PDB file of C-alpha atoms in Angstrom:
ATOM      1  CA  MET E   1      -0.081  -0.046  -0.144  1.00 34.00           C
ATOM      2  CA  TYR E   2       1.414   3.358  -1.003  1.00 29.00           C
ATOM      3  CA  ILE E   3       1.648   6.027   1.857  1.00 31.00           C
ATOM      4  CA  SER E   4       2.113   9.595   1.005  1.00 34.00           C
ATOM      5  CA  PRO E   5       5.446  10.869   2.459  1.00 37.00           C
ATOM      6  CA  SER E   6       3.663  14.208   3.542  1.00 37.00           C
ATOM      7  CA  VAL E   7       1.478  12.359   5.919  1.00 38.00           C
ATOM      8  CA  PRO E   8       3.038  10.661   9.034  1.00 40.00           C
ATOM      9  CA  LYS E   9       2.538   6.694   9.277  1.00 38.00           C
ATOM     10  CA  ARG E  10       1.494   7.074  12.818  1.00 40.00           C
ATOM     11  CA  LEU E  11      -1.598   9.234  11.891  1.00 37.00           C
ATOM     12  CA  LEU E  12      -2.645   6.529   9.302  1.00 35.00           C
ATOM     13  CA  LEU E  13      -2.237   3.821  11.825  1.00 38.00           C
ATOM     14  CA  VAL E  14      -4.661   5.202  14.301  1.00 38.00           C
ATOM     15  CA  PRO E  15      -7.835   5.324  11.861  1.00 39.00           C
ATOM     16  CA  ILE E  16      -6.977   1.898  10.587  1.00 35.00           C
ATOM     17  CA  LEU E  17      -6.983   0.391  14.234  1.00 36.00           C
ATOM     18  CA  ALA E  18     -10.286   2.166  14.893  1.00 38.00           C
ATOM     19  CA  VAL E  19     -11.882   0.543  11.993  1.00 34.00           C
ATOM     20  CA  VAL E  20     -10.619  -2.865  13.006  1.00 34.00           C
ATOM     21  CA  ALA E  21     -11.881  -2.177  16.495  1.00 39.00           C
ATOM     22  CA  ILE E  22     -15.358  -1.327  15.238  1.00 33.00           C
ATOM     23  CA  GLN E  23     -15.385  -4.457  13.095  1.00 36.00           C
ATOM     24  CA  LEU E  24     -14.663  -6.573  15.755  1.00 36.00           C
ATOM     25  CA  LEU E  25     -17.272  -4.975  18.015  1.00 36.00           C
ATOM     26  CA  VAL E  26     -19.845  -5.538  14.990  1.00 33.00           C
ATOM     27  CA  VAL E  27     -18.897  -9.346  14.727  1.00 33.00           C
ATOM     28  CA  ARG E  28     -19.018  -9.614  18.627  1.00 37.00           C
ATOM     29  CA  ALA E  29     -22.425  -8.068  18.875  1.00 35.00           C
ATOM     30  CA  ALA E  30     -23.694 -10.419  15.915  1.00 34.00           C
ATOM     31  CA  SER E  31     -22.478 -13.462  17.669  1.00 37.00           C
ATOM     32  CA  SER E  32     -24.276 -12.446  20.793  1.00 38.00           C
ATOM     33  CA  ALA E  33     -27.465 -12.026  18.731  1.00 36.00           C
ATOM     34  CA  ASN E  34     -27.157 -15.512  17.046  1.00 40.00           C
ATOM     35  CA  MET E  35     -26.486 -17.119  20.531  1.00 50.00           C
ATOM     36  CA  THR E  36     -29.904 -15.935  21.427  1.00 53.00           C
ATOM     37  CA  ASN E  37     -31.906 -16.846  18.070  1.00 79.00           C
ATOM     38  CA  THR E  38     -29.769 -19.886  16.835  1.00 92.00           C
ATOM     39  CA  TYR E  39     -31.850 -22.145  14.721  1.00 96.00           C
ATOM     40  CA  LEU E  40     -31.631 -25.959  15.876  1.00 97.00           C
ATOM     41  CA  HIS E  41     -34.099 -28.101  14.167  1.00 97.00           C
ATOM     42  CA  HIS E  42     -37.633 -28.340  12.821  1.00 98.00           C
ATOM     43  CA  LYS E  43     -40.430 -30.853  12.014  1.00 98.00           C
ATOM     44  CA  CYS E  44     -43.499 -30.589   9.901  1.00 98.00           C
ATOM     45  CA  PHE E  45     -46.511 -32.785  10.676  1.00 98.00           C
ATOM     46  CA  GLY E  46     -47.394 -34.230   7.336  1.00 97.00           C
ATOM     47  CA  SER E  47     -50.021 -36.336   8.839  1.00 97.00           C
ATOM     48  CA  GLN E  48     -52.102 -33.477   9.801  1.00 97.00           C
ATOM     49  CA  GLY E  49     -52.408 -32.281   6.188  1.00 97.00           C
ATOM     50  CA  LYS E  50     -51.941 -28.734   4.680  1.00 97.00           C
ATOM     51  CA  TYR E  51     -54.400 -25.753   4.455  1.00 97.00           C
ATOM     52  CA  LYS E  52     -55.380 -23.840   1.481  1.00 96.00           C
ATOM     53  CA  PRO E  53     -54.580 -20.069   1.069  1.00 96.00           C
ATOM     54  CA  GLY E  54     -57.256 -18.013   2.350  1.00 97.00           C
ATOM     55  CA  SER E  55     -58.984 -20.635   4.274  1.00 97.00           C
ATOM     56  CA  GLN E  56     -60.451 -20.441   7.726  1.00 97.00           C
ATOM     57  CA  TYR E  57     -57.626 -22.323   9.159  1.00 98.00           C
ATOM     58  CA  GLU E  58     -55.188 -19.723   7.682  1.00 97.00           C
ATOM     59  CA  LYS E  59     -57.002 -17.158   9.323  1.00 97.00           C
ATOM     60  CA  ASN E  60     -57.045 -18.870  12.712  1.00 97.00           C
ATOM     61  CA  LEU E  61     -53.271 -19.428  12.244  1.00 97.00           C
ATOM     62  CA  GLN E  62     -52.518 -15.797  11.538  1.00 97.00           C
ATOM     63  CA  ARG E  63     -54.550 -14.554  14.397  1.00 96.00           C
ATOM     64  CA  ILE E  64     -53.235 -17.051  16.951  1.00 96.00           C
ATOM     65  CA  ILE E  65     -49.370 -16.364  15.889  1.00 96.00           C
ATOM     66  CA  ASN E  66     -49.953 -12.691  15.969  1.00 95.00           C
ATOM     67  CA  GLU E  67     -51.896 -12.301  19.095  1.00 92.00           C
ATOM     68  CA  VAL E  68     -49.247 -12.836  21.916  1.00 92.00           C
ATOM     69  CA  SER E  69     -49.527 -11.007  24.987  1.00 91.00           C
ATOM     70  CA  SER E  70     -46.473  -9.171  26.469  1.00 91.00           C
ATOM     71  CA  GLU E  71     -47.147 -11.123  29.677  1.00 92.00           C
ATOM     72  CA  SER E  72     -46.507 -14.435  27.842  1.00 93.00           C
ATOM     73  CA  PHE E  73     -43.062 -13.209  27.084  1.00 94.00           C
ATOM     74  CA  LYS E  74     -42.731 -11.979  30.632  1.00 93.00           C
ATOM     75  CA  ARG E  75     -43.387 -15.439  32.059  1.00 92.00           C
ATOM     76  CA  GLY E  76     -41.605 -17.199  29.204  1.00 93.00           C
ATOM     77  CA  TYR E  77     -44.447 -19.315  27.827  1.00 94.00           C
ATOM     78  CA  ASN E  78     -47.992 -19.167  25.905  1.00 93.00           C
ATOM     79  CA  SER E  79     -50.554 -21.627  25.152  1.00 92.00           C
ATOM     80  CA  THR E  80     -53.562 -20.670  22.972  1.00 94.00           C
ATOM     81  CA  HIS E  81     -56.298 -22.638  21.096  1.00 95.00           C
ATOM     82  CA  LEU E  82     -58.692 -21.343  18.474  1.00 96.00           C
ATOM     83  CA  GLY E  83     -61.420 -22.582  16.248  1.00 95.00           C
ATOM     84  CA  GLU E  84     -63.426 -25.723  15.934  1.00 95.00           C
ATOM     85  CA  SER E  85     -62.775 -28.850  13.729  1.00 93.00           C
ATOM     86  CA  PRO E  86     -61.570 -29.017  10.953  1.00 93.00           C
ATOM     87  CA  ASP E  87     -60.129 -25.637  11.591  1.00 97.00           C
ATOM     88  CA  PHE E  88     -58.988 -26.078  15.239  1.00 97.00           C
ATOM     89  CA  ILE E  89     -55.551 -24.977  15.910  1.00 97.00           C
ATOM     90  CA  VAL E  90     -53.462 -25.048  19.152  1.00 97.00           C
ATOM     91  CA  MET E  91     -50.193 -23.016  19.616  1.00 97.00           C
ATOM     92  CA  LEU E  92     -47.559 -23.904  22.397  1.00 96.00           C
ATOM     93  CA  PHE E  93     -44.703 -21.525  22.756  1.00 96.00           C
ATOM     94  CA  GLN E  94     -41.988 -21.647  25.494  1.00 96.00           C
ATOM     95  CA  CYS E  95     -38.767 -19.930  25.986  1.00 96.00           C
ATOM     96  CA  ARG E  96     -35.754 -21.506  27.689  1.00 94.00           C
ATOM     97  CA  GLY E  97     -35.929 -21.259  31.370  1.00 92.00           C
ATOM     98  CA  ASP E  98     -33.426 -18.434  31.891  1.00 92.00           C
ATOM     99  CA  THR E  99     -34.928 -16.478  28.993  1.00 92.00           C
ATOM    100  CA  HIS E 100     -37.704 -13.838  29.669  1.00 90.00           C
ATOM    101  CA  GLY E 101     -38.911 -10.603  28.412  1.00 93.00           C
ATOM    102  CA  PRO E 102     -37.154  -8.978  25.429  1.00 93.00           C
ATOM    103  CA  LYS E 103     -34.865 -12.045  24.946  1.00 93.00           C
ATOM    104  CA  CYS E 104     -38.090 -14.180  24.730  1.00 95.00           C
ATOM    105  CA  ARG E 105     -40.008 -11.951  22.586  1.00 95.00           C
ATOM    106  CA  SER E 106     -36.899 -11.660  20.210  1.00 95.00           C
ATOM    107  CA  CYS E 107     -36.671 -15.458  19.911  1.00 95.00           C
ATOM    108  CA  TYR E 108     -40.496 -15.757  19.077  1.00 96.00           C
ATOM    109  CA  ALA E 109     -40.092 -12.975  16.557  1.00 96.00           C
ATOM    110  CA  THR E 110     -37.496 -15.001  14.717  1.00 96.00           C
ATOM    111  CA  ALA E 111     -39.292 -18.553  15.185  1.00 97.00           C
ATOM    112  CA  LYS E 112     -42.713 -17.336  13.726  1.00 97.00           C
ATOM    113  CA  PRO E 113     -41.715 -16.493  10.135  1.00 97.00           C
ATOM    114  CA  GLU E 114     -39.119 -19.092  10.021  1.00 97.00           C
ATOM    115  CA  PHE E 115     -41.777 -21.863  10.780  1.00 98.00           C
ATOM    116  CA  LEU E 116     -44.061 -20.659   8.116  1.00 97.00           C
ATOM    117  CA  LYS E 117     -41.108 -20.544   5.734  1.00 98.00           C
ATOM    118  CA  ARG E 118     -39.778 -24.211   6.776  1.00 98.00           C
ATOM    119  CA  CYS E 119     -43.230 -25.595   6.904  1.00 98.00           C
ATOM    120  CA  PRO E 120     -45.180 -23.813   4.197  1.00 97.00           C
ATOM    121  CA  ARG E 121     -49.048 -24.594   4.356  1.00 98.00           C
ATOM    122  CA  TYR E 122     -48.645 -27.329   6.956  1.00 98.00           C
ATOM    123  CA  LYS E 123     -51.203 -27.408   9.569  1.00 98.00           C
ATOM    124  CA  GLY E 124     -48.836 -28.428  12.075  1.00 98.00           C
ATOM    125  CA  GLY E 125     -45.280 -28.751  13.116  1.00 98.00           C
ATOM    126  CA  ILE E 126     -42.595 -27.612  15.718  1.00 98.00           C
ATOM    127  CA  ILE E 127     -39.307 -25.437  15.538  1.00 98.00           C
ATOM    128  CA  TRP E 128     -36.712 -25.377  18.026  1.00 98.00           C
ATOM    129  CA  TYR E 129     -34.294 -22.427  18.482  1.00 97.00           C
ATOM    130  CA  ASP E 130     -31.574 -22.050  21.296  1.00 95.00           C
ATOM    131  CA  GLN E 131     -33.595 -19.917  23.368  1.00 95.00           C
ATOM    132  CA  CYS E 132     -37.301 -21.033  22.604  1.00 96.00           C
ATOM    133  CA  SER E 133     -39.529 -23.475  20.712  1.00 97.00           C
ATOM    134  CA  LEU E 134     -42.745 -22.823  18.803  1.00 98.00           C
ATOM    135  CA  TYR E 135     -45.381 -25.755  18.341  1.00 98.00           C
ATOM    136  CA  LEU E 136     -48.348 -25.609  16.209  1.00 98.00           C
ATOM    137  CA  SER E 137     -51.057 -28.576  15.860  1.00 98.00           C
ATOM    138  CA  THR E 138     -54.472 -29.565  15.029  1.00 97.00           C
ATOM    139  CA  ILE E 139     -54.639 -31.860  18.173  1.00 96.00           C
ATOM    140  CA  ASP E 140     -54.762 -30.613  21.699  1.00 94.00           C
ATOM    141  CA  SER E 141     -52.280 -32.818  23.701  1.00 93.00           C
ATOM    142  CA  LEU E 142     -51.861 -30.296  26.508  1.00 90.00           C
ATOM    143  CA  GLY E 143     -50.560 -32.161  29.558  1.00 93.00           C
ATOM    144  CA  MET E 144     -49.685 -35.164  27.613  1.00 96.00           C
ATOM    145  CA  VAL E 145     -46.039 -36.321  27.220  1.00 97.00           C
ATOM    146  CA  ASP E 146     -44.785 -36.188  23.560  1.00 97.00           C
ATOM    147  CA  TYR E 147     -42.710 -39.238  22.763  1.00 96.00           C
ATOM    148  CA  ASP E 148     -42.671 -38.519  19.000  1.00 95.00           C
ATOM    149  CA  ASN E 149     -41.022 -35.083  18.611  1.00 97.00           C
ATOM    150  CA  ASN E 150     -37.649 -35.433  20.446  1.00 97.00           C
ATOM    151  CA  PHE E 151     -34.078 -35.350  19.190  1.00 96.00           C
ATOM    152  CA  CYS E 152     -30.394 -35.276  20.314  1.00 97.00           C
ATOM    153  CA  MET E 153     -27.594 -32.985  19.180  1.00 96.00           C
ATOM    154  CA  SER E 154     -24.057 -33.783  20.561  1.00 95.00           C
ATOM    155  CA  ASN E 155     -20.392 -32.546  20.278  1.00 92.00           C
ATOM    156  CA  THR E 156     -18.416 -34.644  18.264  1.00 92.00           C
ATOM    157  CA  LYS E 157     -15.412 -34.411  20.734  1.00 91.00           C
ATOM    158  CA  MET E 158     -15.109 -36.967  23.585  1.00 87.00           C
ATOM    159  CA  VAL E 159     -14.661 -36.261  27.269  1.00 81.00           C
ATOM    160  CA  SER E 160     -11.320 -37.016  28.824  1.00 78.00           C
ATOM    161  CA  ASP E 161     -10.769 -40.371  30.701  1.00 70.00           C
ATOM    162  CA  GLU E 162     -10.658 -38.500  34.036  1.00 64.00           C
ATOM    163  CA  VAL E 163     -14.172 -36.648  33.398  1.00 65.00           C
ATOM    164  CA  PHE E 164     -15.453 -40.114  32.051  1.00 62.00           C
ATOM    165  CA  ASN E 165     -14.550 -42.041  34.935  1.00 58.00           C
ATOM    166  CA  GLU E 166     -15.077 -39.582  37.694  1.00 58.00           C
ATOM    167  CA  ARG E 167     -18.358 -37.981  36.636  1.00 60.00           C
ATOM    168  CA  ARG E 168     -19.936 -39.114  33.584  1.00 69.00           C
ATOM    169  CA  PRO E 169     -22.166 -36.624  31.783  1.00 75.00           C
ATOM    170  CA  ARG E 170     -25.224 -39.225  32.128  1.00 75.00           C
ATOM    171  CA  TYR E 171     -24.696 -39.199  35.928  1.00 84.00           C
ATOM    172  CA  PHE E 172     -24.812 -35.416  35.892  1.00 89.00           C
ATOM    173  CA  VAL E 173     -27.948 -35.218  33.902  1.00 91.00           C
ATOM    174  CA  ASP E 174     -29.533 -37.740  36.236  1.00 92.00           C
ATOM    175  CA  ASP E 175     -28.779 -35.673  39.080  1.00 92.00           C
ATOM    176  CA  MET E 176     -30.499 -32.499  37.427  1.00 93.00           C
ATOM    177  CA  ILE E 177     -33.533 -34.466  36.599  1.00 94.00           C
ATOM    178  CA  LEU E 178     -34.029 -35.485  40.263  1.00 92.00           C
ATOM    179  CA  ASN E 179     -33.333 -31.907  41.515  1.00 90.00           C
ATOM    180  CA  ALA E 180     -35.749 -30.390  38.847  1.00 90.00           C
ATOM    181  CA  THR E 181     -38.584 -32.644  39.882  1.00 89.00           C
ATOM    182  CA  ARG E 182     -38.162 -33.232  43.611  1.00 83.00           C
ATOM    183  CA  GLU E 183     -40.834 -32.137  45.773  1.00 67.00           C
ATOM    184  CA  ALA E 184     -39.213 -28.851  46.695  1.00 60.00           C
ATOM    185  CA  ASN E 185     -40.083 -27.719  43.096  1.00 62.00           C
ATOM    186  CA  PRO E 186     -43.952 -28.300  43.235  1.00 57.00           C
ATOM    187  CA  LYS E 187     -44.958 -25.664  40.683  1.00 63.00           C
ATOM    188  CA  ALA E 188     -44.536 -25.859  36.863  1.00 63.00           C
ATOM    189  CA  PRO E 189     -42.686 -24.972  34.711  1.00 77.00           C
ATOM    190  CA  TYR E 190     -39.930 -27.280  36.047  1.00 89.00           C
ATOM    191  CA  TYR E 191     -36.455 -25.899  35.291  1.00 91.00           C
ATOM    192  CA  ILE E 192     -33.015 -26.190  37.010  1.00 92.00           C
ATOM    193  CA  ALA E 193     -29.537 -25.109  36.113  1.00 93.00           C
ATOM    194  CA  GLU E 194     -26.592 -26.464  37.801  1.00 93.00           C
ATOM    195  CA  GLU E 195     -22.879 -26.660  37.543  1.00 92.00           C
ATOM    196  CA  LYS E 196     -20.227 -29.156  38.929  1.00 89.00           C
ATOM    197  CA  ARG E 197     -16.473 -29.167  39.274  1.00 86.00           C
ATOM    198  CA  VAL E 198     -15.077 -32.261  37.652  1.00 80.00           C
ATOM    199  CA  GLY E 199     -11.320 -32.605  38.137  1.00 76.00           C
ATOM    200  CA  LYS E 200      -9.852 -29.375  36.591  1.00 82.00           C
ATOM    201  CA  GLU E 201     -12.900 -28.548  34.683  1.00 85.00           C
ATOM    202  CA  THR E 202     -16.487 -27.439  35.248  1.00 90.00           C
ATOM    203  CA  ILE E 203     -19.589 -28.984  33.624  1.00 91.00           C
ATOM    204  CA  TYR E 204     -22.596 -26.883  33.260  1.00 94.00           C
ATOM    205  CA  GLY E 205     -26.336 -28.022  32.718  1.00 95.00           C
ATOM    206  CA  MET E 206     -29.948 -27.538  32.606  1.00 95.00           C
ATOM    207  CA  VAL E 207     -33.123 -29.435  32.374  1.00 95.00           C
ATOM    208  CA  GLN E 208     -36.693 -28.082  31.649  1.00 95.00           C
ATOM    209  CA  CYS E 209     -40.067 -29.320  31.046  1.00 96.00           C
ATOM    210  CA  SER E 210     -42.909 -27.524  29.245  1.00 95.00           C
ATOM    211  CA  PHE E 211     -45.143 -25.438  31.342  1.00 92.00           C
ATOM    212  CA  ASP E 212     -48.180 -28.060  30.934  1.00 92.00           C
ATOM    213  CA  MET E 213     -46.203 -30.867  32.371  1.00 93.00           C
ATOM    214  CA  SER E 214     -47.226 -32.226  35.883  1.00 91.00           C
ATOM    215  CA  GLN E 215     -44.218 -33.098  38.014  1.00 91.00           C
ATOM    216  CA  ARG E 216     -44.870 -36.864  37.536  1.00 92.00           C
ATOM    217  CA  ASN E 217     -44.970 -36.319  33.579  1.00 95.00           C
ATOM    218  CA  CYS E 218     -42.027 -33.929  33.756  1.00 95.00           C
ATOM    219  CA  ARG E 219     -39.795 -36.725  35.317  1.00 94.00           C
ATOM    220  CA  LYS E 220     -41.213 -39.408  32.931  1.00 96.00           C
ATOM    221  CA  CYS E 221     -40.425 -37.290  29.934  1.00 97.00           C
ATOM    222  CA  LEU E 222     -36.778 -36.494  31.152  1.00 96.00           C
ATOM    223  CA  GLU E 223     -36.108 -40.021  32.225  1.00 96.00           C
ATOM    224  CA  ARG E 224     -37.177 -41.571  29.030  1.00 97.00           C
ATOM    225  CA  ASN E 225     -35.095 -39.201  26.872  1.00 96.00           C
ATOM    226  CA  ASN E 226     -32.232 -39.496  29.293  1.00 94.00           C
ATOM    227  CA  PHE E 227     -32.287 -43.246  28.527  1.00 94.00           C
ATOM    228  CA  TYR E 228     -33.440 -43.361  24.902  1.00 95.00           C
ATOM    229  CA  PHE E 229     -30.609 -40.960  23.698  1.00 95.00           C
ATOM    230  CA  ARG E 230     -27.901 -42.164  26.005  1.00 90.00           C
ATOM    231  CA  ARG E 231     -25.800 -43.300  23.355  1.00 90.00           C
ATOM    232  CA  CYS E 232     -25.937 -39.902  21.631  1.00 92.00           C
ATOM    233  CA  PHE E 233     -24.426 -38.045  24.677  1.00 88.00           C
ATOM    234  CA  TYR E 234     -22.945 -40.251  27.466  1.00 83.00           C
ATOM    235  CA  ASP E 235     -19.357 -39.731  26.544  1.00 85.00           C
ATOM    236  CA  LYS E 236     -19.513 -36.289  24.601  1.00 89.00           C
ATOM    237  CA  ARG E 237     -18.128 -33.012  25.547  1.00 90.00           C
ATOM    238  CA  GLY E 238     -21.483 -31.396  25.369  1.00 93.00           C
ATOM    239  CA  ALA E 239     -25.034 -32.333  24.200  1.00 95.00           C
ATOM    240  CA  ARG E 240     -28.651 -31.341  24.109  1.00 96.00           C
ATOM    241  CA  VAL E 241     -31.802 -33.390  23.946  1.00 97.00           C
ATOM    242  CA  LEU E 242     -34.835 -31.284  22.976  1.00 97.00           C
ATOM    243  CA  GLY E 243     -38.505 -32.166  22.748  1.00 97.00           C
ATOM    244  CA  LYS E 244     -41.851 -30.717  22.866  1.00 97.00           C
ATOM    245  CA  SER E 245     -42.408 -31.800  26.352  1.00 97.00           C
ATOM    246  CA  CYS E 246     -38.885 -31.725  27.920  1.00 97.00           C
ATOM    247  CA  SER E 247     -35.227 -30.841  27.300  1.00 97.00           C
ATOM    248  CA  PHE E 248     -31.883 -31.032  28.726  1.00 96.00           C
ATOM    249  CA  ARG E 249     -28.376 -29.927  28.057  1.00 96.00           C
ATOM    250  CA  TYR E 250     -24.894 -29.828  29.304  1.00 94.00           C
ATOM    251  CA  GLU E 251     -21.625 -28.179  28.162  1.00 94.00           C
ATOM    252  CA  PHE E 252     -18.184 -27.671  29.476  1.00 92.00           C
ATOM    253  CA  TYR E 253     -18.591 -23.909  29.246  1.00 93.00           C
ATOM    254  CA  PRO E 254     -21.169 -21.465  30.587  1.00 94.00           C
ATOM    255  CA  PHE E 255     -24.546 -21.073  28.508  1.00 92.00           C
ATOM    256  CA  ILE E 256     -27.017 -19.850  30.941  1.00 89.00           C
ATOM    257  CA  PHE E 257     -27.875 -16.452  31.692  1.00 77.00           C
ATOM    258  CA  PRO E 258     -26.628 -15.771  35.206  1.00 66.00           C
ATOM    259  CA  GLN E 259     -29.438 -15.378  37.993  1.00 55.00           C
ATOM    260  CA  ALA E 260     -32.174 -15.899  35.718  1.00 48.00           C
ATOM    261  CA  GLY E 261     -35.321 -16.904  37.578  1.00 45.00           C
ATOM    262  CA  PRO E 262     -35.954 -18.328  41.092  1.00 39.00           C
ATOM    263  CA  LYS E 263     -35.062 -21.808  40.114  1.00 43.00           C
ATOM    264  CA  TYR E 264     -31.545 -21.078  39.202  1.00 35.00           C
ATOM    265  CA  LEU E 265     -29.186 -23.243  41.256  1.00 36.00           C
ATOM    266  CA  LYS E 266     -25.380 -23.114  41.706  1.00 35.00           C
ATOM    267  CA  PRO E 267     -24.305 -25.915  44.036  1.00 32.00           C
TER     268      PRO E 267
END
């Protein structure tokens, strides 16, 4: 690059460094936003069929997804149903246990159009993001454990022998399930976040059930997924199992917003 001899190099260096610093701040801010609204997975319910443009079902759908109260984002979940068969629709929306208010609203604002894009004209389906999930269906299954819509995502890296032998990730998940559904937490939604020191490392985790789960069904859902997906995560350096009725996750880095809600525990 040519530098005019009449301009000191030091004066040129300062603006260049300023530009680089601004670019780094923009990248960092974008990364934080992506952490909040990262898309994970979706599933369209083909068995429930599709709706036609301009139909009563489409009108019900647009109304139900656009009329979400501010109180719903404040508490972190919403359940609504509208219409009668064959135009009946139910919507369940829930944010992660540490996500409320603006963060919850932001995730829903992202999930809503993306669901319509990924499941065009489908009457039912579910979409998961890092901070929330959105479920739409023609079947009212409120309070029932969903055994069909669950999946596992795990880190490709394995835990060290020290971590595996001293505190297997699966046992850590076992403890969180017991703590989240114990008698001391009699009120739904059931959610807990914990961290444990394992050798020279710290493992962070959370479990959560949807707001419509009873204490018994919450534990049933978590224990079932803990067993069913054990081969996916038991020796990995991080994993998450997500579903409509319950979810759990652990990592070897902090991922929970600190002091988020009364059920945040740090043993």
